[in-house]
Each structure stands twice: as C-alpha cells, then as structure tokens.
Amino acid sequence: MAEQEDDFSSLPYPDRFVNKKWNVRKDAYEAAQKELDYADDESDPIFQTLSDPGLWKGAVADSNVIAQQSGISTLCAFLKNGPAQSGSRTRGSTVSTIIEKGLASTRAGTKQASVEALLLYVELDGKSDVIIEEFLPVLSHKQPKVIAASLSALNAIFHAYGVQIVDPKPVLKALPKVFGHADKNVRAEASSLVVELYRWLRDAMKKFFWDELKPVQQQDIDKLCQAASSDPPPKQERLLRSQQAAAAAAARAGDEAEDEEVADPQEAAAASVLAEIVDVYKKVPSDFHENVSSSKWAERKGALDGLLAVAKEDQIQEGPFDEIIQALAKCMKDSNISVVISAANCVEALARGLRKGFSKYRNRILTPMLERLKEKKQSVTDALGAALDAVFASSSLTDCLTEIVEFLGNKNPQVKLETLRFLTRCLRTTRDAPSKTETKSIADIVTKLLADTQEVTRSVAAEALGTLMKIMGEKAMAPYLEGIDDIKKAKIKESFDNAQVKAKNKPKPAAPPPQVAPPTQRKTTKKLAAGLKKATPQAPTPEVEKPPPPASLQPKPTSGKNIPSKINGPSSGLKAPSGGLGLQKKLAAPKGLPSQNVSSPKRNVVSPTYEEESAPAPKLGLGGRGLAGRPLGKPISAPSEPAPPPAPAGMSAVERAELEEVRGERDRLQKASEDLRSDKSKLASQINELQNQNAQLIEDHTRDVLSIKAKETQLVRARSDAESAEQTVQKQQREIERLKRELSRAVRASSPPPADLRDQIYHDTAMNGNAHGSHSSIDKYNNGMSSREIGYQRARNYMTSPSEEKENASLETGGTHKTIGSPPSGSFNSRTLSSEGRSERDALPAARGKGVPGGDVVTNGDGEPIESWKRAAEVTSQLKARIEQMKVSLLTRFHPF
C-alpha cells in the first residue's frame, strides 16, 4: 500500500484529481491546496497545471463528501491566489454544481467552503448577474433544503457586497414564489433575505413583490423590518478585486478616496439600483416636432405633455435627444407660460432619467432656462428651478459655473436673484469642492451682490457666501471677506453655521521636490567622476544605516558650493588630472545624496571640505587663459549666492537650484492652466453664441417653411375655387345655349302641328258618307276618345314648355282663332273642317316669315311685333280652352241625351 501511495503522489495533479479512489483524490486536493497557498505569484506553474475547468467540475461534484469538501476548499485557494481570469474560466463549470450540491451538503465545512467560493467568484469577476442567474432556477428545485441553502447563500452575498454590486431586482421578483412554498425553512430563509434587502433598499423594494404576499406574511415581514430599521446604514464589507487595487493605489496616495466612498449615501444608490432602464426615445409621439412648432399654444402644450408622460421614468436609455432638447430650448422663449412650465417639466424628467448622459445637452438648455428666470410668477420659477437642479445633478459645478457667473451680473433683478438661489443650491449638493480659481470667481461676484438694492438679493448672497465658507473653510474665505461690515459678516456667519453641504475642501499635500534631485545628481557624477565607480560602491554598502540623518546634511552645503565650478568648468577637469582627483573628492557627497547617510560621515572624519574650498582658488587662477578667465568673475560673486539658502537650512545648492526650477515650472504650469481656462471660457462663450445663432436660424427656417406651406395651402384653395367657378360658368353657358336653341326652334317652326283629333274625326266621317255613320264607328270613337285625349296630353307634357309654347304661339298668330272653331250645328261636313285646316296652315308660314331672325320678337298677320314668351303663354291657354270646347261639342253631338 505504501508503494502505491508513493506512486500516486508522483503522478501529476490532473491524473490524481480523476483517480477512482476517493482518498487519492482527497490527498491530491489537499496537496494542491498547500501548493496554491505557498505560490509566490500568479505566474507559478501550479496555476497553469490546474487551469482546466473540467478538473474543478469533478472536484466540486465529488461523490465522496469528505473529498468534496477538500475539493471545494482547494477551488477557493485557486481563486484566491490565482489570476483574475481564473474565475471567468471555471465559473461556467462549477457554480451550478456548487449551488446544487455544495450548499445543500450535510457537512458544515462544505457549506462554508461553497459560500466562500461563490463570494470569490463575485469578487474576481465583478459580474454578479451571472452568479444570480445560476441561483434563479434553483429556487424552483424539488428539494426544499436546496432552496433554503440557496436563499441563505444569497443572503450572504448581499450582506458582503451590497445592492450596488449585486443586482437585487431578479431576486425580488422571485420572492413571491418562495414565500408560497410549503416548507417553513424555505419561508424563514426568505424572510431573512427580505430583511437583509430591507437594510439596503428600505421600502423601495416592496413594489416588486409586496402585493403578491398574504396579509399575514406582510405583517410578519413588517415586524422584522421595523426591528432592522434601527440598525446603522449598511456598508460594503467585502471589496472586489478591482476595488482592492484601487484602494491600494489610494492608500499610497492618501486616504481621501476611501473617505469619500464611505460618505456616499446608500439610499440614493438604492434608488438608482432599483430603477429599470426604459427606451423613452421610441415612445416619443411621431407628431411631436410638428405639434411643438404649431402656431396654437394648445397644440404646443399638448405635444409637451405627451413627451412628459413618456419621459417620467427613473432611468432612461440614452438616445439621440438632440432635436428634442433643441425644441425644449426654443419653448423656453414661448410667450405662453403654460408652455414654458411644461417644457421645464420635460427637461427635469429627461435630466433625472438620463443622469450623467444628460451632461452633453447642458450647453443647449442651461442658458435659455437662466434667461427665462425673468418671469416673476412663482409657478414658472419653481418649474425652472427644479429643471435647473436636475441639469446640475447630471453635470458638475465646474461645468455650470461659467453660465452662473455670467447671469449673476444680469441687469434683470429677478434673473439675478433666481440665479443666486440656484448657485446656493449647487453649493449645497455638489460633492466636489471648487478650486481656488472657481472660489475666487464665486466670491468676487457674490460679494458685490451683498450691496444690492434689494434686501432679498442681499440675504441670498450672504447665504451663498456662508455655504461656500462651509465648504472651503473660514481661513480660505477670510481674504474675500475683508472690507465687509460687521452686520453682513454676522449674516454670513449665521449662514455658515446653518449650512449643510456634501463637499469638504481637502487640500492635497504638495509632493516633496527632492524626489527629482537624485537623477540629476547621478548624471553629473557619471560625467565628472567616472573614475570613482570602484570607490563609490564601497561607500554606500557598508554604512547605509549607521550614521544618523542630521549628520548627513552637514557636508552638503560645502559640496554644494563647489557644484557651480563643476558645471561651469568641465574643461578644467580635463586640463589637470590632479584637479580631476580633487573633483572626485568634491563630487563624492553629491553622488551620495540618494543615500545621504553614507558619504557624510567619511567626510566629517577626513574633513576634505577645507581642502576642496582651497582647491578651487588656485585651479581657477591657473585656468585664467583665454575664455577661461571669464569665470573668475563668477567665483567672486559666488559668496553672494549663499544669501538665498538660509530659508531651507541644511539643503544643498543642487537641491536649492532644483527647488527653484520646480517652483518656476509650477508657476509656468499655473500660468498655462489659467490661459487654458480663459481660452476655454472664451470658446464656451463662442459656442453659446454660435448655438444661439443656430437656434435663431433654425427658428427663421421653420417660420419660412410654415409661411411657404400656408401660401401653398392658399394657392390650392384658390385653384379649387377657380375650377368650381369654371364649372359653374360652363354649366350656365350650356343652359344659355339650350335656351337659345329652344327659342330658335320656336321661331323656326314652319310646319303646322300634327292633325289633331278633329281632323281624324272629320276625315273618318267623310269617308263614311254621312254625318251619322254607323253606330259601331261612333262607339269606337267614343271608347277611344279618352285614351287619345290622354295620349295627346302626355305628348304635350313630354315636350319642353318653351318649345311647346312657342309652337302654340305660332299657331295662334294669323287669326287662327277665327277659322278654328266648333262645326255648325246640323250636318257634320268634312270639307268645312279641311278648308279650315288649310287656312290655318296657310296662315302659319306668313306668321313665321315675318318674325325677327333672333327669334325674340315675332309679328302677326298685320305685321305687329309681339313678345314670344308672353304671346306663347297666351296662345297655349287659348288652345287648351278650345280643345275643351271641341271635346264638349263632340260629346253633345254623338250623345245628345
């Protein structure tokens, strides 16, 4: 057995991890865990050996519970000490198995190791949503103990990382189903999880699941939440791997970043966590731009109300809102205050929903809103103030300060007052303290407003200065309060005591300049003391920690005195080798500057400084040939150089020179930064002017387009009116032509009307030979009389009245009433009737021929003109009367009884 164990231990870890014997696997897990704990760094070969996800899948799902515990513990060591990519590589193979088998294990050590592994996965990746997605299906597991263990693990994850790292919305939506479970342990774990979430989210979480719980469950949870409400605000207890790196960097630079993170409020973060991102841009009405530019204020307000209805969301997805913001900026100049209020409400909703994404629209909307503050109605100023606060929340004080300072000098007192109030609110809510330049610009303009003519403006100015003093401190604000009377100072002090701000001025300590000195000193030593390479290593090594720091600072001024000669006379070192040796002794101290405790004790003992001071004099005297004589004046003035060093005592000349150089560089950088700020402000003003001009051009273009459309509409209406008029004229012309044709037809009628019933009757009787005829013909006539009369009457009615009357008029002319009449009593002679008919026919042409060509006037037989229409009506009536007389006379003849 011993030989077999030795053989197993000699096998590589991948083979031992999949061995059939559980004790071999257990030993392999434990050996790997020890090696992982002792690994020097992430590049250790053990991490590459165990990088296969399949190995860890088998380890966490080991069939033996003892080996399983060791396998999960080894996974924790691998995640804790391995590279950051180890979590993403193995997460898909292990998390689901850990949740189902590790958390529900009967061994406490396995449960604890499983929870630790899940926390490490969240720590490495920072993507908790992937881990939470693995938990959601398990909440519907068949075994209650698996569900209860999963809820307990979720509780631990939220407790360690908080809701800012782990998204609680999926878990909150799944709680109603868990509370309806039949197992009491599941419901108890669910209640504990709700209490933990309540610590972070408070009552904001109830909208996700509260209405689906039973009243009894609601009462129980309320009691638990009330007990937890008195607990201090929760904080993130465990940092992500990225946060740990940031904290380490902050620890090297200072503890300011950590303090700011601790000061962040959890309630605001909880509200942002529960917000769901909504794509508002797709919900904007399609006719918004058309209605918002309408000439009717009701349509403009309706368009803005429709936008506000869809924009009231906690978090809005970013989109191309440029045209909408431009339309809202234009509405700020509207003459109707209802439109202005609606536009301000839309700006507020979009700014609060888009949050930091709204900052890119700030330049377009901030100036129009500040200009509209001239409105004195409180409803308008309240709406604009809320919109301005929302815009500031999406940006920073530095971004908005240029516009604020500009409008603080506005001539309108209402604009000045409301802008000052807006500045005070910005100072209260900002989390970044203003810089010295910004503080000066704010203090200068607000101090002038302390002498304003309106008392309200003076009070708000004092409040603004007190709030600024709360941020910057009394000492920093003291120079700006000089020359202010005691009464105003008292008001500022009162505002300072009552002000509540979120930002504090924390001046950063200046970086020590000696850090720049060592590189320059090393360069000079390499150039001038190349022969000391063998001696210099011996100096620092043995005596690094022995001498005290004060002793090291004593020889530096002496060596510093000789540095100018070293720099100005590199050629002198080449002229005399002996002088070079002297320089080596002189430069030993500058080279030892990085380890100042090394060279100074030697020089204190040997005291080479006195020799070095005397050495330059003969050296400079010997080198007085040619141009070398010029430096003689500098050593003479050299004694005047020690005048500046008294301030930093114990500092060498090289360090002083570098300090002055750093200071000069700092001044140059400050001047450059001020120039850049001024250029930035100028460019910002130019951008605002160009934007205003662009807005004006867009407005003019819109107005021109609307006028063109109105004229096109008028033109279309005029065309339609012209077409209808043409149709009417054509209709009237057709009617006139028809009337002319009828009139001419009446005048041209040359032939007599068709033989009426009398001619037919007379013709029939003449053919029979006697007036009395047979009774059959008389009966036929009597029977057909009514039908013929009706047919004749229908024929008359079918004809148009003008033509009929004209034809009747032609019949009447020529004295036809004298020839046409009832036949004489006694015998009924057909000759008489035919002769009368001929006389009528002969008279008609004469009557027609004497008419006027136009047909408007005709003449009778005597040549007298008559009116056609009037005469036609009279002839028609007379003709009808005669026909009736003929009917009566015929009936009386054939039926006398």
Coordinates of C-alpha atoms in Angstrom, one line a residue, residues 42 47 166 175 346 403 425-426 442 487 543 676 685 723 733 745 796 807 814 856 858 888:
E42 CA 0.2 34.3 -10.4
F47 CA -2.0 27.7 -11.8
V166 CA -25.3 42.6 -6.8
L175 CA -39.6 36.2 -3.8
C346 CA -39.9 67.8 -19.6
E403 CA -23.1 80.4 -17.1
R425 CA -28.4 75.0 -4.1
C426 CA -25.5 73.9 -6.3
I442 CA -17.8 83.0 -7.0
I487 CA -23.6 93.2 10.1
E543 CA 27.4 52.3 6.0
L676 CA -6.2 77.4 -20.9
S685 CA -19.0 81.8 -24.9
E723 CA -62.1 75.2 -61.0
Q733 CA -73.2 78.5 -70.8
R745 CA -86.7 76.2 -82.5
R796 CA -97.7 67.8 -74.8
E807 CA -95.3 76.4 -81.3
G814 CA -102.5 85.0 -88.1
D856 CA -87.0 87.1 -79.6
V858 CA -92.4 87.8 -83.9
V888 CA -117.8 69.1 -75.2

